[in-house]
Coordinates of C-alpha atoms in Angstrom, one line a residue:
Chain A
X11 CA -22.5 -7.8 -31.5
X12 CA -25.1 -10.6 -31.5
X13 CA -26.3 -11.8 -28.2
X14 CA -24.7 -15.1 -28.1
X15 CA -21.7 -13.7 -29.0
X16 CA -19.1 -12.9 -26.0
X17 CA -16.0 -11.5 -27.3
X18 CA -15.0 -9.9 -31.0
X19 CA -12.0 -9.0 -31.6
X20 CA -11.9 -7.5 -35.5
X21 CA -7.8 -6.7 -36.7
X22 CA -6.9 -6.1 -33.1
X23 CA -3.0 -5.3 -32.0
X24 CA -2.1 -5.6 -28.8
X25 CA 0.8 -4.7 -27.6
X26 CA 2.7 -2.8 -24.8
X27 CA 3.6 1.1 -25.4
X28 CA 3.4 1.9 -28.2
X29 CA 4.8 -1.4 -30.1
X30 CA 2.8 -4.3 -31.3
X31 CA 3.3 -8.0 -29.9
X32 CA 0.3 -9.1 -31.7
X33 CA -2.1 -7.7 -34.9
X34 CA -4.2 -8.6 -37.7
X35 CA -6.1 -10.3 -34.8
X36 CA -9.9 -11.8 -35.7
X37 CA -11.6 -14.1 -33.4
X38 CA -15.2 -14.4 -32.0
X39 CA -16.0 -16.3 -28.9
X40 CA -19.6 -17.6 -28.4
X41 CA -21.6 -18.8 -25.4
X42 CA -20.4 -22.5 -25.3
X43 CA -17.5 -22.3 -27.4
X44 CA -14.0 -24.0 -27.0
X45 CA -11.0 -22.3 -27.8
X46 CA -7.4 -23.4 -27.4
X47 CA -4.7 -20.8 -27.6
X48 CA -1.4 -22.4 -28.6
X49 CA 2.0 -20.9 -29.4
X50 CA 5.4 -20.9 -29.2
X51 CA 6.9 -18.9 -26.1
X52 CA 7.1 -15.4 -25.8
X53 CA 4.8 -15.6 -29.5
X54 CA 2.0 -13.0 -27.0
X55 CA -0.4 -16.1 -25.6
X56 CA -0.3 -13.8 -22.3
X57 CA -0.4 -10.7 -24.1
X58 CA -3.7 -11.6 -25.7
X59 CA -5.4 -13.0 -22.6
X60 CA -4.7 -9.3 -21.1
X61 CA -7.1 -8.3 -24.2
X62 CA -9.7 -10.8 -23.9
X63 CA -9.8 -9.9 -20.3
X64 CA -9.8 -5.8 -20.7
X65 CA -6.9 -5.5 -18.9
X66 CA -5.0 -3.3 -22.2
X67 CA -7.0 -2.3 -24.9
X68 CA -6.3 -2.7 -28.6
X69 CA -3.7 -0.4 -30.0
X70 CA -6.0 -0.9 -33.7
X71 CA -8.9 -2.6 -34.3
X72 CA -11.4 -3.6 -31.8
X73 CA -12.6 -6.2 -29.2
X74 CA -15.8 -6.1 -28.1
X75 CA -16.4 -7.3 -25.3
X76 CA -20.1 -8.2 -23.9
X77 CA -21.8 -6.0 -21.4
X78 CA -21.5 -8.5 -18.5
X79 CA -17.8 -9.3 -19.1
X80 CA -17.6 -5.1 -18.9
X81 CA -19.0 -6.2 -15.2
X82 CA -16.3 -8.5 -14.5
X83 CA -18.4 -11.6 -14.6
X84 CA -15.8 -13.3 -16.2
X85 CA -14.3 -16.9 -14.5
X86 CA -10.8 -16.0 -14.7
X87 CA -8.2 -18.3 -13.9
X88 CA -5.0 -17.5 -13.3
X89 CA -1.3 -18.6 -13.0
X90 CA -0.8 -19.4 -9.5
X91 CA 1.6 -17.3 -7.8
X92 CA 4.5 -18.1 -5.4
X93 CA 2.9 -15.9 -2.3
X94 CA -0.5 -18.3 -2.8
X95 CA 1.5 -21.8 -2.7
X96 CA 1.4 -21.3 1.5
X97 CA -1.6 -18.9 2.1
X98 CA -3.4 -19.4 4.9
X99 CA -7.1 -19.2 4.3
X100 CA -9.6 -21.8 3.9
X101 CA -11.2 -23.3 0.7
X102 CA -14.4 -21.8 1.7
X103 CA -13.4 -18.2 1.9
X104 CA -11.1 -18.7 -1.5
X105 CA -14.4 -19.6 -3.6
X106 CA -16.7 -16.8 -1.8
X107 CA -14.1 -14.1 -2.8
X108 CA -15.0 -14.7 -6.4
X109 CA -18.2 -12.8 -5.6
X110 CA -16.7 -10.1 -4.9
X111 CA -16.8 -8.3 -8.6
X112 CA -20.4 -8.0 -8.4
X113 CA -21.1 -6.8 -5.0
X114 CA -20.7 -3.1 -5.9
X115 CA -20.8 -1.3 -2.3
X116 CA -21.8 -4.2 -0.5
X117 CA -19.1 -4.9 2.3
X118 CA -20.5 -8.6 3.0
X119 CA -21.1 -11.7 1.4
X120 CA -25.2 -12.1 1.2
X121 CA -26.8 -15.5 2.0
X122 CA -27.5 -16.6 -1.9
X123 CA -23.8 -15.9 -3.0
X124 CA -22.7 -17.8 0.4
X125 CA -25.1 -20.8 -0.6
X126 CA -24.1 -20.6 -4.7
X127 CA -20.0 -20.7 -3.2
X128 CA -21.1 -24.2 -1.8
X129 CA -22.9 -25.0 -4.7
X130 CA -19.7 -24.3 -7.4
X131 CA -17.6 -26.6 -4.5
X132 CA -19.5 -29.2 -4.9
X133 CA -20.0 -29.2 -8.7
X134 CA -16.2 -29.8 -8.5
X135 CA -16.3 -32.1 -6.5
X136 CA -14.4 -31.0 -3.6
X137 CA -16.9 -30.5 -1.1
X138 CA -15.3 -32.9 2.1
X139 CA -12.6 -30.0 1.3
X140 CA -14.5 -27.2 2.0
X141 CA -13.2 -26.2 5.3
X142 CA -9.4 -27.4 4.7
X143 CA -6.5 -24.9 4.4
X144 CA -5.3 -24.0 0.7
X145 CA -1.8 -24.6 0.9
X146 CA -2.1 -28.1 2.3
X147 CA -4.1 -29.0 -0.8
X148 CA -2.3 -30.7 -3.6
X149 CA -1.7 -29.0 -7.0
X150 CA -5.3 -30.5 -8.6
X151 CA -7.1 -30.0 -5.4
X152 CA -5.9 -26.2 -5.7
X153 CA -6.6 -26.0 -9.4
X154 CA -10.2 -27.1 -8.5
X155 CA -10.5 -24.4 -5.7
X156 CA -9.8 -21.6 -7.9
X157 CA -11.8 -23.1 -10.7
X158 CA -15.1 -22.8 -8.5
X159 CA -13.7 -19.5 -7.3
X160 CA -13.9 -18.8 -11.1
X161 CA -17.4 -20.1 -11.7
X162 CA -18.8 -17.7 -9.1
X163 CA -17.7 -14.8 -11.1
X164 CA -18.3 -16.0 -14.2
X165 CA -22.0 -15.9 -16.0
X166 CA -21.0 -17.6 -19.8
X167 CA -17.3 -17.4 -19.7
X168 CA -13.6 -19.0 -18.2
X169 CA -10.9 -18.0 -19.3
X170 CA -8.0 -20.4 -18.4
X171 CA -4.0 -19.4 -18.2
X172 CA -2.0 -22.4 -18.7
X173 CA -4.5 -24.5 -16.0
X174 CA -2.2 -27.7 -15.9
X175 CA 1.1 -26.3 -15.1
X176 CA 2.4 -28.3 -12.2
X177 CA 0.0 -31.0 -12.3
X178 CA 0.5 -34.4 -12.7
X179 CA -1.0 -36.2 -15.7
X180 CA -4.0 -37.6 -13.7
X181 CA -4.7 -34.5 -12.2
X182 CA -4.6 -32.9 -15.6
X183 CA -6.6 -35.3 -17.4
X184 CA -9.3 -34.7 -14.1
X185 CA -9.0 -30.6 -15.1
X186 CA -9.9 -31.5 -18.5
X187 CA -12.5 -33.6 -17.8
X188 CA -14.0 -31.0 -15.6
X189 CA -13.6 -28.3 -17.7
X190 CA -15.6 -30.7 -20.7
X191 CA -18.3 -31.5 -18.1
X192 CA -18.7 -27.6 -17.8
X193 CA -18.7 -26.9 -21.2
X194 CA -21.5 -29.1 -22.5
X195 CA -23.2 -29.5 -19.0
X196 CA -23.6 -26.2 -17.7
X197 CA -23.1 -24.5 -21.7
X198 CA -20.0 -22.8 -20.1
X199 CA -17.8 -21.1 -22.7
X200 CA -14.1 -22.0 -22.0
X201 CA -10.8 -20.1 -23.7
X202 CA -7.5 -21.7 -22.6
X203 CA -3.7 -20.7 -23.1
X204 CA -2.1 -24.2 -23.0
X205 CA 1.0 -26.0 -24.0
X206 CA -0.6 -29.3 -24.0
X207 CA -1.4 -29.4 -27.5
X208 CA -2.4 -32.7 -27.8
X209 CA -5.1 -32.6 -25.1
X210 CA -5.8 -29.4 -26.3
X211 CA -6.8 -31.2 -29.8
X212 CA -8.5 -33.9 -27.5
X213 CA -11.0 -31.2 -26.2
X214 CA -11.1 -27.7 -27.9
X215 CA -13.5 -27.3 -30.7
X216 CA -11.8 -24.2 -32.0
X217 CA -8.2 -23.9 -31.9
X218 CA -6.1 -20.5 -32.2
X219 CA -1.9 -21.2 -32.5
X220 CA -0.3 -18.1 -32.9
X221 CA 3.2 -18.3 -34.4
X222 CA 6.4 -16.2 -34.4
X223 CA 5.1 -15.3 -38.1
X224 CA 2.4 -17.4 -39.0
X225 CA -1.5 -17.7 -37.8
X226 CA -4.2 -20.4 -37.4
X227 CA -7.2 -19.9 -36.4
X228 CA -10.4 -22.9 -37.0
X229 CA -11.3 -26.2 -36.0
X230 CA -9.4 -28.6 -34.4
X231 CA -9.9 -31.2 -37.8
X232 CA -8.6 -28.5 -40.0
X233 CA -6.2 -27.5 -37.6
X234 CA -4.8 -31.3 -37.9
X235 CA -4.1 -30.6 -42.1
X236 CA -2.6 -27.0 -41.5
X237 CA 0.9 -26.1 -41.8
X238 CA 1.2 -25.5 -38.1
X239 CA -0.6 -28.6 -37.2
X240 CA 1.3 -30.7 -39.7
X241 CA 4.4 -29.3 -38.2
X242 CA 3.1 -30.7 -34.3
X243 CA 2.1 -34.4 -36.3
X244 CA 5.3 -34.5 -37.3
X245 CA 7.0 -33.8 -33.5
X246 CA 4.7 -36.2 -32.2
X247 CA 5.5 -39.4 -34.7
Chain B
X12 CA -1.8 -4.7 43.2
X13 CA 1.5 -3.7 41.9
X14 CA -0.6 -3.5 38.7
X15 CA -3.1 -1.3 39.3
X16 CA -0.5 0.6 41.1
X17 CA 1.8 1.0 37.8
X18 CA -1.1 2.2 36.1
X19 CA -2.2 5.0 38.2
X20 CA 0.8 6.9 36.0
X21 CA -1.1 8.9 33.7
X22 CA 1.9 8.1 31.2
X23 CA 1.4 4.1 31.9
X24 CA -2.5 5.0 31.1
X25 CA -1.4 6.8 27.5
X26 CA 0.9 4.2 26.6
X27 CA -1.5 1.2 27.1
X28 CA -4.0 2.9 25.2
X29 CA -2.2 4.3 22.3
X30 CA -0.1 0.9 22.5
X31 CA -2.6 -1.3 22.4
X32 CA -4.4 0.6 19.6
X33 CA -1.6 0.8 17.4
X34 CA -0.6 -2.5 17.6
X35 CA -4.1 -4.1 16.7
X36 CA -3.9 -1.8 13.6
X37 CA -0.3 -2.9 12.3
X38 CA -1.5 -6.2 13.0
X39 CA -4.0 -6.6 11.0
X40 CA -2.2 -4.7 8.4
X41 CA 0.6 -7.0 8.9
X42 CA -1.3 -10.1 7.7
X43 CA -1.7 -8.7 4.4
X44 CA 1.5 -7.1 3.9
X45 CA 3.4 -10.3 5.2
X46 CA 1.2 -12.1 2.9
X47 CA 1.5 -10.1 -0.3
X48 CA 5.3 -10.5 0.7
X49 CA 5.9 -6.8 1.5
X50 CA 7.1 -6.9 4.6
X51 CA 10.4 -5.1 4.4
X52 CA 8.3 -2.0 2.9
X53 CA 7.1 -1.8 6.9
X54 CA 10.9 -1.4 7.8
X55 CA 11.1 1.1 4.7
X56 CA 8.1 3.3 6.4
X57 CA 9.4 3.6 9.4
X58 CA 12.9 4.8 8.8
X59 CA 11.3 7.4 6.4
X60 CA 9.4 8.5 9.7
X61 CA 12.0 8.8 11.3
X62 CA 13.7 11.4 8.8
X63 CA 10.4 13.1 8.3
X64 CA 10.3 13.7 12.1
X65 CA 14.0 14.7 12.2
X66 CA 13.2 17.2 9.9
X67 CA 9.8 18.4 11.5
X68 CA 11.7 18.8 14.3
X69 CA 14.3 21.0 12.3
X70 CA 11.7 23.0 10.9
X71 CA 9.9 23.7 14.4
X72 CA 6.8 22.1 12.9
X73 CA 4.5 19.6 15.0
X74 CA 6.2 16.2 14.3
X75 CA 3.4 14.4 13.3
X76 CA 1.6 17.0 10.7
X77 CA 4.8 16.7 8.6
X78 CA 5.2 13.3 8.6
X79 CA 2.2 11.4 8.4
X80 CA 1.9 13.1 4.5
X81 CA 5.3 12.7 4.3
X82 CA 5.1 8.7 4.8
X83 CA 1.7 8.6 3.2
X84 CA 3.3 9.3 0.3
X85 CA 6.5 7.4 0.7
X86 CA 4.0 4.2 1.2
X87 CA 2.2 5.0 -1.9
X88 CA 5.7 5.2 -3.7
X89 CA 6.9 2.1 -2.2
X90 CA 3.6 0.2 -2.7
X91 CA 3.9 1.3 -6.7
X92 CA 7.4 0.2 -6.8
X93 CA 6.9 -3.2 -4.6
X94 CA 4.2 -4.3 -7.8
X95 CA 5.7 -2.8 -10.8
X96 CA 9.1 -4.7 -10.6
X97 CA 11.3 -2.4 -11.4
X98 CA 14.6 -2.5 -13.2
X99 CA 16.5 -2.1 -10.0
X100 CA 15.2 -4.9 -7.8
X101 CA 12.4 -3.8 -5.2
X102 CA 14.1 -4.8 -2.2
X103 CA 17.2 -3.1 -3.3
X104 CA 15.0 0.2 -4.3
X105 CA 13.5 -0.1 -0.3
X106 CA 16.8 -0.5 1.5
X107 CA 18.1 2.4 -0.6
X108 CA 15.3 4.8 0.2
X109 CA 15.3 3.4 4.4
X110 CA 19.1 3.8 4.8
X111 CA 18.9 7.5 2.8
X112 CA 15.7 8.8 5.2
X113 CA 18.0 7.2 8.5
X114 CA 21.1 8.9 7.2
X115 CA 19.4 12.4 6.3
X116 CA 17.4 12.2 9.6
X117 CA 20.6 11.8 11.8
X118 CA 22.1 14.6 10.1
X119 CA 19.5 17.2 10.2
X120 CA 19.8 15.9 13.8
X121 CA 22.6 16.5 14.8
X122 CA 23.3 19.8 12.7
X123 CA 20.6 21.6 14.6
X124 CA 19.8 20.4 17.5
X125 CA 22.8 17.7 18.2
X126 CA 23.1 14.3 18.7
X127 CA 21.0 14.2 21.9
X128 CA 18.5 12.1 23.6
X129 CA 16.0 12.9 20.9
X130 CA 17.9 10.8 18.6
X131 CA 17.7 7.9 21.0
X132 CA 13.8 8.8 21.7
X133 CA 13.2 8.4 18.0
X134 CA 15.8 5.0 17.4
X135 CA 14.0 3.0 20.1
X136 CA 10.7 5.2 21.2
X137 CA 9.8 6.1 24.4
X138 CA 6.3 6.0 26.6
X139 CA 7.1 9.0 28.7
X140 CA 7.4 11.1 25.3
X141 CA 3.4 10.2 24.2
X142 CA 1.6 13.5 25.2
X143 CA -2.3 13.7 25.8
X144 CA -2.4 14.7 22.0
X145 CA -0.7 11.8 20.8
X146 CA -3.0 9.7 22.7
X147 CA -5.8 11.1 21.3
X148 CA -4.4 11.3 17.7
X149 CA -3.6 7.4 17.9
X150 CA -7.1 6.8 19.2
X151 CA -8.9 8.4 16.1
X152 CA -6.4 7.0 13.6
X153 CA -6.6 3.8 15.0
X154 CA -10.2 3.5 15.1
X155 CA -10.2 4.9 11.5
X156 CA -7.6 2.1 9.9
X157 CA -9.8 -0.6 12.1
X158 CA -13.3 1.0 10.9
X159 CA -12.0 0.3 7.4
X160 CA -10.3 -2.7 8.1
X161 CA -13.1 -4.3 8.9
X162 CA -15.4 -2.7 6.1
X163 CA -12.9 -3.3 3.4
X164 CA -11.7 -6.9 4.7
X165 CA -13.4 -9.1 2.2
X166 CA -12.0 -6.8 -0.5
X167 CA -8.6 -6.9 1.2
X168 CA -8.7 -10.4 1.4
X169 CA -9.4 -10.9 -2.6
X170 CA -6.0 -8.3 -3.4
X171 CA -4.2 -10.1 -0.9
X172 CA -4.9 -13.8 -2.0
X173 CA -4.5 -12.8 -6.5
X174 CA -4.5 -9.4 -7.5
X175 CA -4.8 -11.0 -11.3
X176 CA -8.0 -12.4 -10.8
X177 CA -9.4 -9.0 -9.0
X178 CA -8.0 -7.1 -11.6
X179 CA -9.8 -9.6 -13.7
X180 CA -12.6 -9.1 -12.7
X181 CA -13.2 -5.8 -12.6
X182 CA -12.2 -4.9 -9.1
X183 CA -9.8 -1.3 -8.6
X184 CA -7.1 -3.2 -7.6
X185 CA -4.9 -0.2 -7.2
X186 CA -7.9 1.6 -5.2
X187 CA -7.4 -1.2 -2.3
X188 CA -3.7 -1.5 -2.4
X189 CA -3.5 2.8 -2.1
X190 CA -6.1 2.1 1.0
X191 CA -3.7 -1.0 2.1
X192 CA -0.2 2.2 2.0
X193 CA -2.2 5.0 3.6
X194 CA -3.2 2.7 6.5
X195 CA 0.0 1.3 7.0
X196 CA 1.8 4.8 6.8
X197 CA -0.8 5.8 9.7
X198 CA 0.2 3.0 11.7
X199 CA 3.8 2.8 11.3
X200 CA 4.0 7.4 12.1
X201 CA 2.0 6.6 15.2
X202 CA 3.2 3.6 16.4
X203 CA 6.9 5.5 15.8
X204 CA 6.5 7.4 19.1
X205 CA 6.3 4.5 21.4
X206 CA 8.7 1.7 19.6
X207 CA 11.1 4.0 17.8
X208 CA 11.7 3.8 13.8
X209 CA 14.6 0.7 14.6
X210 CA 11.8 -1.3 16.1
X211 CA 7.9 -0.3 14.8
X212 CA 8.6 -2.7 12.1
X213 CA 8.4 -5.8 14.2
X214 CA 4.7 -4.8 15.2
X215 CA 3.8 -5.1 11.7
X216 CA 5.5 -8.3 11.0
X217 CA 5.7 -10.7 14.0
X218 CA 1.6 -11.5 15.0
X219 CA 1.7 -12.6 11.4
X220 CA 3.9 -14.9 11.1
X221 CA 3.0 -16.0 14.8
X222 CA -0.7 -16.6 13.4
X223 CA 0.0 -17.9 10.6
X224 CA 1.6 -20.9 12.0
X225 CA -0.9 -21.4 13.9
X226 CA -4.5 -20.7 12.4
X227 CA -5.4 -22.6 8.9
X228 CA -8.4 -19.8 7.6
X229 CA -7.5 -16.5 6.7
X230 CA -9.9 -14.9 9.4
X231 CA -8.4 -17.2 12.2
X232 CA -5.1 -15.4 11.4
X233 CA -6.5 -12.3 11.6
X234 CA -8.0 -12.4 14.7
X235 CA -5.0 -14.1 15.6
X236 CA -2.6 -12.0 14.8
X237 CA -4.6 -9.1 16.3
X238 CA -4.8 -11.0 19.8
X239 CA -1.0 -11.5 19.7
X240 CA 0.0 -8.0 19.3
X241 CA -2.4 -6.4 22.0
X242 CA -1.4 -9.4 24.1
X243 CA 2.4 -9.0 23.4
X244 CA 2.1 -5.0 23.8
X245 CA 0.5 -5.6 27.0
X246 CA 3.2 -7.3 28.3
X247 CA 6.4 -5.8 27.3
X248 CA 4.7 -2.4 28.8
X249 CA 4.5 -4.4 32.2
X250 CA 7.8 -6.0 32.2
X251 CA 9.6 -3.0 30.7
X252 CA 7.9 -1.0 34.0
X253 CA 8.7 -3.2 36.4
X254 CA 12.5 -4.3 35.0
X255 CA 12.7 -0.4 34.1
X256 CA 13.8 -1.9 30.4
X257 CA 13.5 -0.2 27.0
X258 CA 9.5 -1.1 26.3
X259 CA 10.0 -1.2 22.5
X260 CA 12.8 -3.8 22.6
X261 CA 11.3 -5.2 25.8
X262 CA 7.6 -5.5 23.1
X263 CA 10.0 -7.1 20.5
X264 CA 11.1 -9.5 22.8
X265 CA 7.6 -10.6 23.9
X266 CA 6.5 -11.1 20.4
X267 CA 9.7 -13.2 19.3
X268 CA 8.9 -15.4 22.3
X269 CA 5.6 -16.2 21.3
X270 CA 6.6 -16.2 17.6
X271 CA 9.3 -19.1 18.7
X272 CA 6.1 -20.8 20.7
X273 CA 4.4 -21.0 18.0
X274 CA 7.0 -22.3 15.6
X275 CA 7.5 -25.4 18.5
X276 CA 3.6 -25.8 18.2
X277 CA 3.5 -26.3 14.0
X278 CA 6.0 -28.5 14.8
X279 CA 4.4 -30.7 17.5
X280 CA 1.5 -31.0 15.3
X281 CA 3.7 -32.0 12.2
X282 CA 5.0 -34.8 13.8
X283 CA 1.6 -36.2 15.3

């Protein structure tokens, strides 16, 4: 594995005991890359996240994963669950508790991670939000709170599981220009499962669309003169 | 002076200190399991309690060495099966498991040593049954589940708010939420005693939902919810002395009170 690189997976299958929901899987993700996953549902978009994320390891092949994703400094976002929609807890203690991977033994929150929690608030903008209650926060405003929760943990990496489900267009079209500003800003390498294909095309670099029985993985521009991408022109016109 | 007077019984003294104890702990433990939507697994616990001790009792073994493993384990099992969403529903798998540990307690019961008082003792719990032991067994759990409360909060906190992104990043999820069962199965044998296995539940649950209608940060309903329940306790024990009424119901009562307060202050402050 070469230092820039982040994640390589080489003919991984993935899949859930014993039987395969994905293989023949080969993908590398570098610091400051921009992949879109797209795919049909149920076609194992959540199935691979799991394995990017080390949650279940490959049934064949391999993905590598670098040593500081192994210590969990990965910016993880994920689907939000029912329970969350009404928690009670402020904006402030959401973002510290992605500190939480690295602290080992530690049982409190030290002064630098306290001042670097304020710091990923306000490169999201949501600082004047800080001390407001998560569930009275609209769907963006909560997207945003768990994306600077996710920048505390992460050092290179966010992963992203379907980030704009339940937002309105403008608040989705703020996500993505967020999530740009961190990619070539702040060099942050960004993987996202989305059904938004065209504003996946918009922003990814690298696309992968995994199909019931066909694969692409490549550029958004060649993506564009593929089968699959043909196939999503044609839907659109 | 009536006060002081009512608690120059030695079994007033036991009560208000194992009470109070106890229901600080399930408290606090209450927020998260409230949270995390696992608040019928409290009911769950305490009717499994209340077989365990039927069956202690049976056995001629001290009630509470046979069923704190007993629910230790049960919490564990429940925990496992509240998460893994099992094929038969997870709040049909918990009432199935409370009604069978109610039903096998009642007849172990009643085929040894018959439907007596004891039955009644364990339903709806009783101050003048806490011994000196008990006391001193609920102090050193209680400080135990609050010692690691307190040290594990920030960590509890994370597994409460998204287990996905804890698991994702790197944290032992399943570490925390075993922690999380063994506390609550600690709680829920000792606080047994006093409220009875019909009843303990509502120590778990209510300060929670009181707080949470009234405090916006996660810490505010914690200390919240902790406040309530001493403060709830505390008065159910005084009214249930001087109105010689039931002081688990009489506790119950306290806490639905405030609970119903609080629900009238959310919506005062809605409509402003």
């Amino acid at each position: 594995m070469e230092t820039n690189e982040l994640i390589v997976c080489r003919d991984a299958a993935l899949g859930y005991e014993g039987r395969a929901v994905l293989s023949g899987l080969n993908l590398s993700v570098s610091a400051g890359d921009y992949l879109c996953v797209v795919g049909d549902n149920g076609s194992g978009k959540s199935t691979l996240m799991k394995g990017l994320l080390g949650l279940i390891s490959p049934m064949e092949g391999s993905i590598d994963r670098a040593a500081e994703l192994k210590n969990g400094a990965v910016g993880y976002l994920p689907q939000q669950t029912r329970a969350q929609k009404d928690f009670p807890a402020t904006v402030y203690e959401v973002v510290l508790s992605g500190f939480l991977n690295r602290r080992g033994f530690r049982f409190f929150y030290t002064a630098a991670q306290k001042t670097a929690a304020l710091q990923a608030i306000g490169k999201l903008g949501i600082l004047e939000l800080k001390d407001r209650c998560y569930r009275d926060l609209s769907g963006g405003q909560q997207q945003r709170v768990l994306l600077a929760r996710a920048l505390c943990a992460a050092g290179r990496l966010l992963i992203l599981d379907e980030p704009i489900t339940g937002l309105d267009p403008a608040a989705a079209q703020d996500l993505y220009k967020t999530l740009r500003y961190l990619n070539e800003k702040e060099g942050m390498a960004v993987v996202m499962v989305t059904h938004d294909l065209r504003s996946a095309l918009e922003n990814a670099r690298m696309v992968l669309h995994i199909g019931k029985k066909s694969w692409f993985y490549g550029t958004a521009e060649d993506y564009l003169r593929s089968p699959e991408g043909r196939r999503f022109r044609k839907e659109e016109q | 002076m009536e006060l002081l007077e009512m608690f120059s019984w030695p079994f007033m003294q036991r009560a208000l200190i194992a009470g109070v104890l106890v229901s600080l702990c399930a408290a606090l433990l209450g927020v998260s399991l409230v949270l995390k939507r696992y608040s019928m697994i409290g009911d769950g616990l305490s009717h499994v309690s209340f077989g365990a001790l039927a069956v202690a009792v049976a056995l001629g073994i001290t009630p509470l060495y046979f069923s704190i493993p007993v629910v230790i384990l049960s919490a564990f099992f429940l925990l496992r099966l509240a998460t893994s969403g099992s094929r038969m529903g997870n709040d049909a798998a918990i009432a199935v498991i409370s009604a069978s540990a109610l039903a096998i307690g009642v007849l172990v019961i009643s085929l040894t040593t018959g439907m007596t008082t004891d039955v009644d003792n364990y339903m709806f719990g009783s101050v003048l049954a806490m011994t000196e032991t008990d006391v001193l067994l609920s102090a050193a759990v209680s400080a135990a589940v609050l010692a690691l409360f307190v040290l594990f909060y920030h960590k509890l906190f994370a597994i409460t708010f998204d287990e996905n992104f804890a698991r994702a990043t790197g944290m032992r999820v399943e570490l925390y939420n075993t922690l999380l069962s063994i506390l609550t199965a600690l709680t829920i044998v000792l606080g047994m005693r006093m409220m009875g296995a019909m009843l303990i539940s509502s120590l778990v649950i209510f300060p929670a939902l009181t707080a949470m209608r009234l405090f916006r940060s996660f810490r505010g309903v914690v200390l919240c919810a902790g406040a309530t329940a001493v403060l709830c306790f505390g008065a159910g024990l005084i009214i249930s002395f001087a109105e010689s009424t039931p002081v688990g119901a009489t506790v119950v009562v306290a806490d639905l009170v405030l609970f119903l307060l609080a629900c009238v202050i959310q919506w005062l402050r809605k409509k402003t």
